[in-house]
PDB file of C-alpha atoms in Angstrom:
ATOM      1  CA  UNK A 915     177.318-126.668 -39.845  1.00 48.00           C
ATOM      2  CA  UNK A 916     177.305-129.267 -37.112  1.00 46.00           C
ATOM      3  CA  UNK A 917     179.578-132.236 -36.744  1.00 42.00           C
ATOM      4  CA  UNK A 918     176.716-134.557 -37.652  1.00 49.00           C
ATOM      5  CA  UNK A 919     176.520-133.294 -41.235  1.00 55.00           C
ATOM      6  CA  UNK A 920     177.759-135.631 -44.005  1.00 65.00           C
ATOM      7  CA  UNK A 921     179.766-132.647 -45.232  1.00 69.00           C
ATOM      8  CA  UNK A 922     182.745-133.591 -43.065  1.00 67.00           C
ATOM      9  CA  UNK A 923     185.380-131.787 -45.148  1.00 77.00           C
ATOM     10  CA  UNK A 924     186.107-128.672 -43.083  1.00 83.00           C
ATOM     11  CA  UNK A 925     187.703-126.826 -46.008  1.00 88.00           C
ATOM     12  CA  UNK A 926     184.698-127.504 -48.229  1.00 91.00           C
ATOM     13  CA  UNK A 927     182.359-126.347 -45.477  1.00 89.00           C
ATOM     14  CA  UNK A 928     184.204-123.035 -45.166  1.00 92.00           C
ATOM     15  CA  UNK A 929     184.250-122.596 -48.949  1.00 94.00           C
ATOM     16  CA  UNK A 930     180.488-123.179 -49.059  1.00 95.00           C
ATOM     17  CA  UNK A 931     179.914-120.599 -46.334  1.00 94.00           C
ATOM     18  CA  UNK A 932     182.126-118.148 -48.241  1.00 95.00           C
ATOM     19  CA  UNK A 933     180.148-118.810 -51.423  1.00 96.00           C
ATOM     20  CA  UNK A 934     176.848-118.052 -49.690  1.00 96.00           C
ATOM     21  CA  UNK A 935     178.297-114.892 -48.173  1.00 96.00           C
ATOM     22  CA  UNK A 936     179.594-113.695 -51.532  1.00 96.00           C
ATOM     23  CA  UNK A 937     176.304-114.155 -53.396  1.00 96.00           C
ATOM     24  CA  UNK A 938     174.354-112.566 -50.529  1.00 95.00           C
ATOM     25  CA  UNK A 939     176.714-109.605 -50.808  1.00 93.00           C
ATOM     26  CA  UNK A 940     175.592-109.095 -54.400  1.00 92.00           C
ATOM     27  CA  UNK A 941     171.892-109.893 -54.087  1.00 92.00           C
ATOM     28  CA  UNK A 942     171.111-107.840 -51.010  1.00 91.00           C
ATOM     29  CA  UNK A 943     168.304-108.699 -48.624  1.00 91.00           C
ATOM     30  CA  UNK A 944     167.443-112.061 -50.207  1.00 94.00           C
ATOM     31  CA  UNK A 945     169.134-114.742 -48.031  1.00 94.00           C
ATOM     32  CA  UNK A 946     166.264-117.218 -48.381  1.00 96.00           C
ATOM     33  CA  UNK A 947     166.184-116.963 -52.167  1.00 96.00           C
ATOM     34  CA  UNK A 948     169.972-117.304 -52.344  1.00 97.00           C
ATOM     35  CA  UNK A 949     169.869-120.386 -50.142  1.00 98.00           C
ATOM     36  CA  UNK A 950     167.124-121.876 -52.315  1.00 98.00           C
ATOM     37  CA  UNK A 951     169.219-121.212 -55.430  1.00 97.00           C
ATOM     38  CA  UNK A 952     172.145-123.025 -53.803  1.00 98.00           C
ATOM     39  CA  UNK A 953     169.760-125.812 -52.814  1.00 98.00           C
ATOM     40  CA  UNK A 954     168.692-126.247 -56.413  1.00 98.00           C
ATOM     41  CA  UNK A 955     172.255-126.390 -57.707  1.00 97.00           C
ATOM     42  CA  UNK A 956     173.438-128.789 -54.992  1.00 97.00           C
ATOM     43  CA  UNK A 957     170.409-131.037 -55.575  1.00 97.00           C
ATOM     44  CA  UNK A 958     171.139-131.225 -59.306  1.00 96.00           C
ATOM     45  CA  UNK A 959     168.020-129.377 -60.453  1.00 96.00           C
ATOM     46  CA  UNK A 960     167.203-126.361 -62.612  1.00 97.00           C
ATOM     47  CA  UNK A 961     165.945-122.980 -61.421  1.00 97.00           C
ATOM     48  CA  UNK A 962     163.138-120.764 -62.728  1.00 96.00           C
ATOM     49  CA  UNK A 963     163.118-117.137 -61.583  1.00 95.00           C
ATOM     50  CA  UNK A 964     159.782-115.423 -62.196  1.00 89.00           C
ATOM     51  CA  UNK A 965     159.395-111.724 -61.513  1.00 85.00           C
ATOM     52  CA  UNK A 966     159.163-108.296 -63.062  1.00 80.00           C
ATOM     53  CA  UNK A 967     162.273-106.958 -64.851  1.00 79.00           C
ATOM     54  CA  UNK A 968     164.972-105.289 -62.806  1.00 82.00           C
ATOM     55  CA  UNK A 969     164.848-107.082 -59.453  1.00 84.00           C
ATOM     56  CA  UNK A 970     168.093-109.069 -59.779  1.00 87.00           C
ATOM     57  CA  UNK A 971     167.237-112.284 -61.635  1.00 90.00           C
ATOM     58  CA  UNK A 972     170.095-111.993 -64.125  1.00 90.00           C
ATOM     59  CA  UNK A 973     172.422-110.721 -61.399  1.00 92.00           C
ATOM     60  CA  UNK A 974     171.788-113.875 -59.366  1.00 94.00           C
ATOM     61  CA  UNK A 975     172.642-116.096 -62.344  1.00 94.00           C
ATOM     62  CA  UNK A 976     175.892-114.233 -63.011  1.00 94.00           C
ATOM     63  CA  UNK A 977     176.838-114.351 -59.330  1.00 95.00           C
ATOM     64  CA  UNK A 978     176.244-118.112 -59.156  1.00 96.00           C
ATOM     65  CA  UNK A 979     178.371-118.731 -62.244  1.00 96.00           C
ATOM     66  CA  UNK A 980     181.247-116.635 -60.917  1.00 96.00           C
ATOM     67  CA  UNK A 981     181.068-118.051 -57.386  1.00 96.00           C
ATOM     68  CA  UNK A 982     180.949-121.690 -58.526  1.00 96.00           C
ATOM     69  CA  UNK A 983     183.504-121.061 -61.308  1.00 96.00           C
ATOM     70  CA  UNK A 984     181.160-122.456 -63.961  1.00 96.00           C
ATOM     71  CA  UNK A 985     181.363-121.932 -67.706  1.00 95.00           C
ATOM     72  CA  UNK A 986     178.568-119.517 -68.505  1.00 95.00           C
ATOM     73  CA  UNK A 987     176.415-118.776 -71.523  1.00 95.00           C
ATOM     74  CA  UNK A 988     173.425-116.489 -71.836  1.00 95.00           C
ATOM     75  CA  UNK A 989     170.616-116.814 -74.368  1.00 94.00           C
ATOM     76  CA  UNK A 990     168.241-113.910 -74.763  1.00 93.00           C
ATOM     77  CA  UNK A 991     164.936-115.539 -75.659  1.00 91.00           C
ATOM     78  CA  UNK A 992     162.923-113.633 -78.267  1.00 89.00           C
ATOM     79  CA  UNK A 993     159.968-114.442 -80.479  1.00 87.00           C
ATOM     80  CA  UNK A 994     162.227-115.120 -83.497  1.00 90.00           C
ATOM     81  CA  UNK A 995     164.637-117.440 -81.650  1.00 91.00           C
ATOM     82  CA  UNK A 996     165.051-120.847 -83.337  1.00 91.00           C
ATOM     83  CA  UNK A 997     165.851-124.202 -81.679  1.00 90.00           C
ATOM     84  CA  UNK A 998     169.118-124.302 -83.651  1.00 91.00           C
ATOM     85  CA  UNK A 999     170.104-121.003 -82.011  1.00 93.00           C
ATOM     86  CA  UNK A1000     170.025-122.875 -78.700  1.00 93.00           C
ATOM     87  CA  UNK A1001     171.273-126.376 -79.486  1.00 93.00           C
ATOM     88  CA  UNK A1002     173.488-125.794 -82.500  1.00 92.00           C
ATOM     89  CA  UNK A1003     173.458-126.879 -86.104  1.00 88.00           C
ATOM     90  CA  UNK A1004     175.176-129.323 -88.460  1.00 85.00           C
ATOM     91  CA  UNK A1005     176.925-127.529 -91.325  1.00 88.00           C
ATOM     92  CA  UNK A1006     178.078-129.170 -94.552  1.00 83.00           C
ATOM     93  CA  UNK A1007     181.798-128.751 -95.156  1.00 85.00           C
ATOM     94  CA  UNK A1008     182.754-128.868 -98.794  1.00 85.00           C
ATOM     95  CA  UNK A1009     186.382-129.743 -98.068  1.00 85.00           C
ATOM     96  CA  UNK A1010     185.526-132.996 -96.272  1.00 83.00           C
ATOM     97  CA  UNK A1011     182.176-133.727 -97.868  1.00 83.00           C
ATOM     98  CA  UNK A1012     180.695-134.238 -94.396  1.00 82.00           C
ATOM     99  CA  UNK A1013     178.419-132.442 -91.985  1.00 83.00           C
ATOM    100  CA  UNK A1014     180.091-131.000 -88.897  1.00 85.00           C
ATOM    101  CA  UNK A1015     178.153-130.163 -85.754  1.00 88.00           C
ATOM    102  CA  UNK A1016     178.649-126.665 -84.392  1.00 90.00           C
ATOM    103  CA  UNK A1017     177.508-126.634 -80.737  1.00 92.00           C
ATOM    104  CA  UNK A1018     175.153-123.920 -79.602  1.00 93.00           C
ATOM    105  CA  UNK A1019     175.286-121.991 -76.325  1.00 94.00           C
ATOM    106  CA  UNK A1020     173.503-124.808 -74.507  1.00 95.00           C
ATOM    107  CA  UNK A1021     176.843-126.633 -74.307  1.00 96.00           C
ATOM    108  CA  UNK A1022     177.967-125.001 -71.099  1.00 96.00           C
ATOM    109  CA  UNK A1023     177.718-125.653 -67.366  1.00 96.00           C
ATOM    110  CA  UNK A1024     175.462-122.767 -66.361  1.00 97.00           C
ATOM    111  CA  UNK A1025     172.995-121.585 -68.964  1.00 96.00           C
ATOM    112  CA  UNK A1026     171.020-118.399 -68.400  1.00 96.00           C
ATOM    113  CA  UNK A1027     167.806-118.642 -70.419  1.00 94.00           C
ATOM    114  CA  UNK A1028     166.833-115.013 -70.105  1.00 92.00           C
ATOM    115  CA  UNK A1029     163.129-114.154 -70.482  1.00 89.00           C
ATOM    116  CA  UNK A1030     162.382-117.713 -71.537  1.00 90.00           C
ATOM    117  CA  UNK A1031     158.683-117.046 -71.996  1.00 86.00           C
ATOM    118  CA  UNK A1032     159.285-114.478 -74.729  1.00 87.00           C
ATOM    119  CA  UNK A1033     160.204-117.307 -77.120  1.00 87.00           C
ATOM    120  CA  UNK A1034     157.678-119.500 -78.904  1.00 86.00           C
ATOM    121  CA  UNK A1035     156.827-122.963 -77.519  1.00 84.00           C
ATOM    122  CA  UNK A1036     158.883-124.548 -80.328  1.00 86.00           C
ATOM    123  CA  UNK A1037     162.040-122.808 -79.128  1.00 87.00           C
ATOM    124  CA  UNK A1038     161.223-123.371 -75.459  1.00 86.00           C
ATOM    125  CA  UNK A1039     160.987-127.108 -76.143  1.00 85.00           C
ATOM    126  CA  UNK A1040     164.596-127.167 -77.354  1.00 87.00           C
ATOM    127  CA  UNK A1041     165.584-127.231 -73.678  1.00 89.00           C
ATOM    128  CA  UNK A1042     163.468-130.233 -72.692  1.00 88.00           C
ATOM    129  CA  UNK A1043     165.882-133.061 -73.538  1.00 89.00           C
ATOM    130  CA  UNK A1044     168.870-131.141 -72.206  1.00 91.00           C
ATOM    131  CA  UNK A1045     167.229-130.402 -68.860  1.00 93.00           C
ATOM    132  CA  UNK A1046     165.830-133.904 -68.404  1.00 90.00           C
ATOM    133  CA  UNK A1047     168.702-136.035 -69.657  1.00 91.00           C
ATOM    134  CA  UNK A1048     171.776-133.806 -69.914  1.00 92.00           C
ATOM    135  CA  UNK A1049     172.089-134.294 -73.666  1.00 92.00           C
ATOM    136  CA  UNK A1050     170.947-132.853 -76.978  1.00 91.00           C
ATOM    137  CA  UNK A1051     170.097-134.759 -80.150  1.00 86.00           C
ATOM    138  CA  UNK A1052     170.724-133.186 -83.546  1.00 85.00           C
ATOM    139  CA  UNK A1053     170.176-135.008 -86.853  1.00 82.00           C
ATOM    140  CA  UNK A1054     169.932-138.325 -85.022  1.00 82.00           C
ATOM    141  CA  UNK A1055     173.220-137.881 -83.151  1.00 85.00           C
ATOM    142  CA  UNK A1056     173.235-137.457 -79.381  1.00 90.00           C
ATOM    143  CA  UNK A1057     175.680-134.979 -77.873  1.00 90.00           C
ATOM    144  CA  UNK A1058     176.357-135.142 -74.130  1.00 93.00           C
ATOM    145  CA  UNK A1059     176.345-131.850 -72.245  1.00 94.00           C
ATOM    146  CA  UNK A1060     178.972-130.892 -69.669  1.00 93.00           C
ATOM    147  CA  UNK A1061     178.251-131.856 -66.075  1.00 93.00           C
ATOM    148  CA  UNK A1062     177.049-130.271 -63.976  1.00 94.00           C
ATOM    149  CA  UNK A1063     174.526-128.688 -66.322  1.00 95.00           C
ATOM    150  CA  UNK A1064     172.471-126.040 -64.552  1.00 96.00           C
ATOM    151  CA  UNK A1065     169.764-123.971 -66.236  1.00 96.00           C
ATOM    152  CA  UNK A1066     168.728-120.699 -64.647  1.00 96.00           C
ATOM    153  CA  UNK A1067     165.736-119.367 -66.571  1.00 94.00           C
ATOM    154  CA  UNK A1068     164.108-116.013 -65.996  1.00 92.00           C
ATOM    155  CA  UNK A1069     160.463-115.401 -66.788  1.00 86.00           C
ATOM    156  CA  UNK A1070     158.345-112.283 -66.903  1.00 75.00           C
ATOM    157  CA  UNK A1071     154.833-112.340 -65.451  1.00 71.00           C
ATOM    158  CA  UNK A1072     152.380-113.602 -68.056  1.00 61.00           C
ATOM    159  CA  UNK A1073     150.334-110.419 -68.034  1.00 53.00           C
ATOM    160  CA  UNK A1074     153.216-108.522 -69.619  1.00 57.00           C
ATOM    161  CA  UNK A1075     153.125-108.049 -73.396  1.00 54.00           C
ATOM    162  CA  UNK A1076     154.807-110.527 -75.737  1.00 61.00           C
ATOM    163  CA  UNK A1077     154.938-113.592 -73.498  1.00 71.00           C
ATOM    164  CA  UNK A1078     154.154-117.255 -74.196  1.00 78.00           C
ATOM    165  CA  UNK A1079     153.242-119.396 -71.160  1.00 79.00           C
ATOM    166  CA  UNK A1080     155.557-122.314 -70.481  1.00 83.00           C
ATOM    167  CA  UNK A1081     153.769-125.649 -70.984  1.00 82.00           C
ATOM    168  CA  UNK A1082     153.417-127.916 -67.962  1.00 83.00           C
ATOM    169  CA  UNK A1083     156.012-130.340 -69.354  1.00 82.00           C
ATOM    170  CA  UNK A1084     158.566-127.514 -69.462  1.00 84.00           C
ATOM    171  CA  UNK A1085     157.660-126.217 -65.999  1.00 89.00           C
ATOM    172  CA  UNK A1086     158.129-129.718 -64.590  1.00 90.00           C
ATOM    173  CA  UNK A1087     161.778-129.690 -65.668  1.00 92.00           C
ATOM    174  CA  UNK A1088     162.496-126.929 -63.151  1.00 96.00           C
ATOM    175  CA  UNK A1089     163.127-128.205 -59.642  1.00 97.00           C
ATOM    176  CA  UNK A1090     162.414-124.823 -58.041  1.00 97.00           C
ATOM    177  CA  UNK A1091     160.595-121.670 -59.046  1.00 96.00           C
ATOM    178  CA  UNK A1092     161.433-118.493 -57.127  1.00 94.00           C
ATOM    179  CA  UNK A1093     160.278-114.902 -57.039  1.00 92.00           C
ATOM    180  CA  UNK A1094     162.868-112.376 -55.874  1.00 90.00           C
ATOM    181  CA  UNK A1095     160.359-109.542 -55.327  1.00 87.00           C
ATOM    182  CA  UNK A1096     161.343-105.959 -54.550  1.00 89.00           C
ATOM    183  CA  UNK A1097     164.081-105.342 -51.952  1.00 87.00           C
ATOM    184  CA  UNK A1098     163.195-104.121 -48.493  1.00 89.00           C
ATOM    185  CA  UNK A1099     163.957-100.432 -47.745  1.00 92.00           C
ATOM    186  CA  UNK A1100     167.325-101.109 -46.103  1.00 91.00           C
ATOM    187  CA  UNK A1101     168.542-103.312 -48.955  1.00 89.00           C
ATOM    188  CA  UNK A1102     167.297-100.831 -51.550  1.00 89.00           C
ATOM    189  CA  UNK A1103     169.113 -97.964 -49.815  1.00 92.00           C
ATOM    190  CA  UNK A1104     172.321-100.023 -49.873  1.00 89.00           C
ATOM    191  CA  UNK A1105     171.799-100.619 -53.596  1.00 87.00           C
ATOM    192  CA  UNK A1106     171.270 -96.919 -54.232  1.00 88.00           C
ATOM    193  CA  UNK A1107     174.325 -95.792 -52.277  1.00 89.00           C
ATOM    194  CA  UNK A1108     176.681 -98.718 -52.859  1.00 84.00           C
ATOM    195  CA  UNK A1109     178.884-100.033 -55.622  1.00 84.00           C
ATOM    196  CA  UNK A1110     177.363-100.868 -58.984  1.00 83.00           C
ATOM    197  CA  UNK A1111     176.346-104.535 -59.238  1.00 82.00           C
ATOM    198  CA  UNK A1112     178.076-104.676 -62.639  1.00 83.00           C
ATOM    199  CA  UNK A1113     181.340-103.466 -61.107  1.00 84.00           C
ATOM    200  CA  UNK A1114     180.973-105.960 -58.251  1.00 87.00           C
ATOM    201  CA  UNK A1115     180.606-108.826 -60.730  1.00 87.00           C
ATOM    202  CA  UNK A1116     184.057-108.102 -62.123  1.00 86.00           C
ATOM    203  CA  UNK A1117     185.606-108.709 -58.712  1.00 88.00           C
ATOM    204  CA  UNK A1118     183.780-111.875 -57.688  1.00 92.00           C
ATOM    205  CA  UNK A1119     186.207-114.704 -56.912  1.00 94.00           C
ATOM    206  CA  UNK A1120     185.509-118.425 -57.390  1.00 95.00           C
ATOM    207  CA  UNK A1121     184.681-119.945 -54.000  1.00 96.00           C
ATOM    208  CA  UNK A1122     183.796-123.439 -55.240  1.00 95.00           C
ATOM    209  CA  UNK A1123     184.395-125.443 -58.402  1.00 94.00           C
ATOM    210  CA  UNK A1124     183.027-128.394 -60.377  1.00 95.00           C
ATOM    211  CA  UNK A1125     184.702-130.939 -58.094  1.00 94.00           C
ATOM    212  CA  UNK A1126     183.218-129.230 -55.026  1.00 95.00           C
ATOM    213  CA  UNK A1127     179.753-129.280 -56.587  1.00 96.00           C
ATOM    214  CA  UNK A1128     180.137-133.023 -57.070  1.00 95.00           C
ATOM    215  CA  UNK A1129     181.097-133.444 -53.417  1.00 95.00           C
ATOM    216  CA  UNK A1130     178.163-131.347 -52.269  1.00 96.00           C
ATOM    217  CA  UNK A1131     175.747-133.292 -54.465  1.00 96.00           C
ATOM    218  CA  UNK A1132     176.997-136.603 -53.086  1.00 95.00           C
ATOM    219  CA  UNK A1133     176.750-135.298 -49.534  1.00 95.00           C
ATOM    220  CA  UNK A1134     173.172-134.138 -50.127  1.00 96.00           C
ATOM    221  CA  UNK A1135     172.189-137.555 -51.452  1.00 95.00           C
ATOM    222  CA  UNK A1136     173.602-139.079 -48.261  1.00 95.00           C
ATOM    223  CA  UNK A1137     171.364-136.973 -46.006  1.00 96.00           C
ATOM    224  CA  UNK A1138     168.996-139.306 -44.141  1.00 95.00           C
ATOM    225  CA  UNK A1139     165.231-139.173 -44.618  1.00 97.00           C
ATOM    226  CA  UNK A1140     163.433-141.243 -41.973  1.00 96.00           C
ATOM    227  CA  UNK A1141     160.316-143.298 -42.544  1.00 96.00           C
ATOM    228  CA  UNK A1142     158.153-140.762 -40.696  1.00 97.00           C
ATOM    229  CA  UNK A1143     159.601-137.965 -42.815  1.00 97.00           C
ATOM    230  CA  UNK A1144     158.703-139.883 -45.967  1.00 97.00           C
ATOM    231  CA  UNK A1145     155.198-140.385 -44.536  1.00 97.00           C
ATOM    232  CA  UNK A1146     154.895-136.603 -44.260  1.00 97.00           C
ATOM    233  CA  UNK A1147     156.166-136.060 -47.770  1.00 97.00           C
ATOM    234  CA  UNK A1148     153.734-138.629 -49.166  1.00 97.00           C
ATOM    235  CA  UNK A1149     150.875-137.022 -47.236  1.00 97.00           C
ATOM    236  CA  UNK A1150     151.639-133.740 -49.017  1.00 97.00           C
ATOM    237  CA  UNK A1151     151.664-135.486 -52.396  1.00 97.00           C
ATOM    238  CA  UNK A1152     148.355-137.214 -51.646  1.00 96.00           C
ATOM    239  CA  UNK A1153     146.761-133.975 -50.459  1.00 95.00           C
ATOM    240  CA  UNK A1154     147.658-132.308 -53.749  1.00 95.00           C
ATOM    241  CA  UNK A1155     146.062-135.132 -55.732  1.00 95.00           C
ATOM    242  CA  UNK A1156     142.822-134.927 -53.731  1.00 93.00           C
ATOM    243  CA  UNK A1157     142.532-131.151 -53.560  1.00 91.00           C
ATOM    244  CA  UNK A1158     139.191-129.908 -54.875  1.00 88.00           C
ATOM    245  CA  UNK A1159     140.721-126.857 -56.597  1.00 87.00           C
ATOM    246  CA  UNK A1160     143.302-128.819 -58.574  1.00 88.00           C
ATOM    247  CA  UNK A1161     142.878-130.647 -61.857  1.00 89.00           C
ATOM    248  CA  UNK A1162     146.352-132.217 -61.596  1.00 88.00           C
ATOM    249  CA  UNK A1163     148.302-132.799 -58.406  1.00 90.00           C
ATOM    250  CA  UNK A1164     151.945-133.639 -57.799  1.00 94.00           C
ATOM    251  CA  UNK A1165     153.489-136.523 -59.717  1.00 94.00           C
ATOM    252  CA  UNK A1166     155.984-139.092 -58.393  1.00 95.00           C
ATOM    253  CA  UNK A1167     158.705-137.100 -60.189  1.00 94.00           C
ATOM    254  CA  UNK A1168     157.626-134.046 -58.210  1.00 95.00           C
ATOM    255  CA  UNK A1169     157.945-136.134 -55.048  1.00 97.00           C
ATOM    256  CA  UNK A1170     161.510-137.069 -55.945  1.00 97.00           C
ATOM    257  CA  UNK A1171     162.319-133.408 -56.608  1.00 97.00           C
ATOM    258  CA  UNK A1172     160.810-132.421 -53.260  1.00 98.00           C
ATOM    259  CA  UNK A1173     162.891-135.016 -51.413  1.00 98.00           C
ATOM    260  CA  UNK A1174     166.106-134.024 -53.225  1.00 98.00           C
ATOM    261  CA  UNK A1175     165.512-130.348 -52.472  1.00 98.00           C
ATOM    262  CA  UNK A1176     164.741-131.066 -48.804  1.00 98.00           C
ATOM    263  CA  UNK A1177     167.953-133.073 -48.478  1.00 98.00           C
ATOM    264  CA  UNK A1178     170.014-130.273 -50.021  1.00 97.00           C
ATOM    265  CA  UNK A1179     168.328-127.674 -47.786  1.00 97.00           C
ATOM    266  CA  UNK A1180     169.113-129.826 -44.740  1.00 96.00           C
ATOM    267  CA  UNK A1181     172.741-130.084 -45.841  1.00 95.00           C
ATOM    268  CA  UNK A1182     173.017-126.326 -46.253  1.00 95.00           C
ATOM    269  CA  UNK A1183     171.424-125.962 -42.810  1.00 94.00           C
ATOM    270  CA  UNK A1184     174.135-128.150 -41.275  1.00 91.00           C
ATOM    271  CA  UNK A1185     172.257-131.378 -40.689  1.00 92.00           C
ATOM    272  CA  UNK A1186     172.769-134.972 -41.804  1.00 93.00           C
ATOM    273  CA  UNK A1187     169.047-135.721 -41.658  1.00 95.00           C
ATOM    274  CA  UNK A1188     165.869-134.158 -43.015  1.00 97.00           C
ATOM    275  CA  UNK A1189     163.288-132.706 -40.644  1.00 97.00           C
ATOM    276  CA  UNK A1190     159.739-131.571 -41.526  1.00 97.00           C
ATOM    277  CA  UNK A1191     160.873-127.937 -41.514  1.00 97.00           C
ATOM    278  CA  UNK A1192     163.204-128.725 -44.444  1.00 98.00           C
ATOM    279  CA  UNK A1193     160.309-130.072 -46.482  1.00 98.00           C
ATOM    280  CA  UNK A1194     158.210-127.051 -45.534  1.00 98.00           C
ATOM    281  CA  UNK A1195     161.002-124.660 -46.565  1.00 98.00           C
ATOM    282  CA  UNK A1196     161.185-126.036 -50.103  1.00 98.00           C
ATOM    283  CA  UNK A1197     157.598-127.225 -50.651  1.00 98.00           C
ATOM    284  CA  UNK A1198     156.058-124.144 -52.257  1.00 97.00           C
ATOM    285  CA  UNK A1199     159.045-123.388 -54.558  1.00 97.00           C
ATOM    286  CA  UNK A1200     159.127-127.056 -55.579  1.00 97.00           C
ATOM    287  CA  UNK A1201     155.409-127.766 -55.846  1.00 96.00           C
ATOM    288  CA  UNK A1202     153.484-124.639 -56.834  1.00 95.00           C
ATOM    289  CA  UNK A1203     154.534-124.474 -60.493  1.00 94.00           C
ATOM    290  CA  UNK A1204     153.748-128.177 -60.953  1.00 94.00           C
ATOM    291  CA  UNK A1205     150.138-127.882 -59.814  1.00 92.00           C
ATOM    292  CA  UNK A1206     147.368-127.460 -62.395  1.00 89.00           C
ATOM    293  CA  UNK A1207     144.498-125.534 -60.779  1.00 88.00           C
ATOM    294  CA  UNK A1208     140.921-125.358 -61.901  1.00 83.00           C
ATOM    295  CA  UNK A1209     139.414-122.163 -63.202  1.00 78.00           C
ATOM    296  CA  UNK A1210     140.422-119.179 -61.140  1.00 71.00           C
ATOM    297  CA  UNK A1211     142.803-121.094 -58.884  1.00 74.00           C
ATOM    298  CA  UNK A1212     146.231-119.753 -57.971  1.00 88.00           C
ATOM    299  CA  UNK A1213     149.048-122.290 -57.835  1.00 90.00           C
ATOM    300  CA  UNK A1214     151.060-120.726 -55.030  1.00 92.00           C
ATOM    301  CA  UNK A1215     148.055-120.044 -52.807  1.00 93.00           C
ATOM    302  CA  UNK A1216     146.893-123.645 -53.198  1.00 94.00           C
ATOM    303  CA  UNK A1217     150.383-124.966 -52.429  1.00 95.00           C
ATOM    304  CA  UNK A1218     150.492-122.898 -49.242  1.00 95.00           C
ATOM    305  CA  UNK A1219     147.063-124.160 -48.259  1.00 94.00           C
ATOM    306  CA  UNK A1220     148.114-127.788 -48.775  1.00 95.00           C
ATOM    307  CA  UNK A1221     151.175-127.176 -46.608  1.00 95.00           C
ATOM    308  CA  UNK A1222     149.107-125.533 -43.863  1.00 95.00           C
ATOM    309  CA  UNK A1223     146.415-128.235 -43.863  1.00 95.00           C
ATOM    310  CA  UNK A1224     148.713-131.292 -43.882  1.00 94.00           C
ATOM    311  CA  UNK A1225     149.676-132.387 -40.381  1.00 93.00           C
ATOM    312  CA  UNK A1226     153.158-133.590 -39.518  1.00 93.00           C
ATOM    313  CA  UNK A1227     152.946-137.276 -38.453  1.00 83.00           C
TER     314      UNK A1227
END
């Protein structure tokens, strides 16, 4: 990272580099996806990992929790999961004659919502308030979640059996959506001949902590976005709203997410200012899942087309 970055704490910079190195050592051959996951966490967003089973989605979540020293809970989403299984429930105590709230697994710092689209929409919606506002309301009482609160959700492709598509309102709560895809031959050979990922997890050391995440988030917010950069970002938003193959383009909230992600990517790249390449790096993961295409349209392909057709001012 250069001297012009707002991350001027040398120790924190080295710890961040060590964190990236550690997670890349677990999730082999995926440096871009790892950097995007860090971007999402530093920017204060939530992450959706969509891919077939067995390519490292859960491994990435575990590695992030261990590397950032975050309290961790995992919820396996199934068709019979209830909202109370996620948020918690108030139980009547005969001794006191009062109801006592028993927090659910959502009250943690990093929540792995595993196979989120195997649960019904009713259970999926239990995450909405928590992801948007960092709180959960039960029986009229609001309970504040720990901060940072970071959801990593995994999702199977919708053509697999037993899945329920996430509604657009739920998708919009995720800052980034990533696909890990299959490893390249070299990375796969290293997986086949190397140490078990499960054994590696037991030896991961915390490289950052909650205080460091706060510092990184503040530094990302301080990254400069010039007027011309904002012109470019707005041009992308406008192009999505005018695209013939889209029924719904990007909202102002999507624009804010795109800017926050670009700032965090710039910070991780060692700069104190955003350049168009930062916006381009995060545009498809930030925008594609928020687009609503017409019949037969593909979100990611349309997002890439918008990016390719929008000129940099």
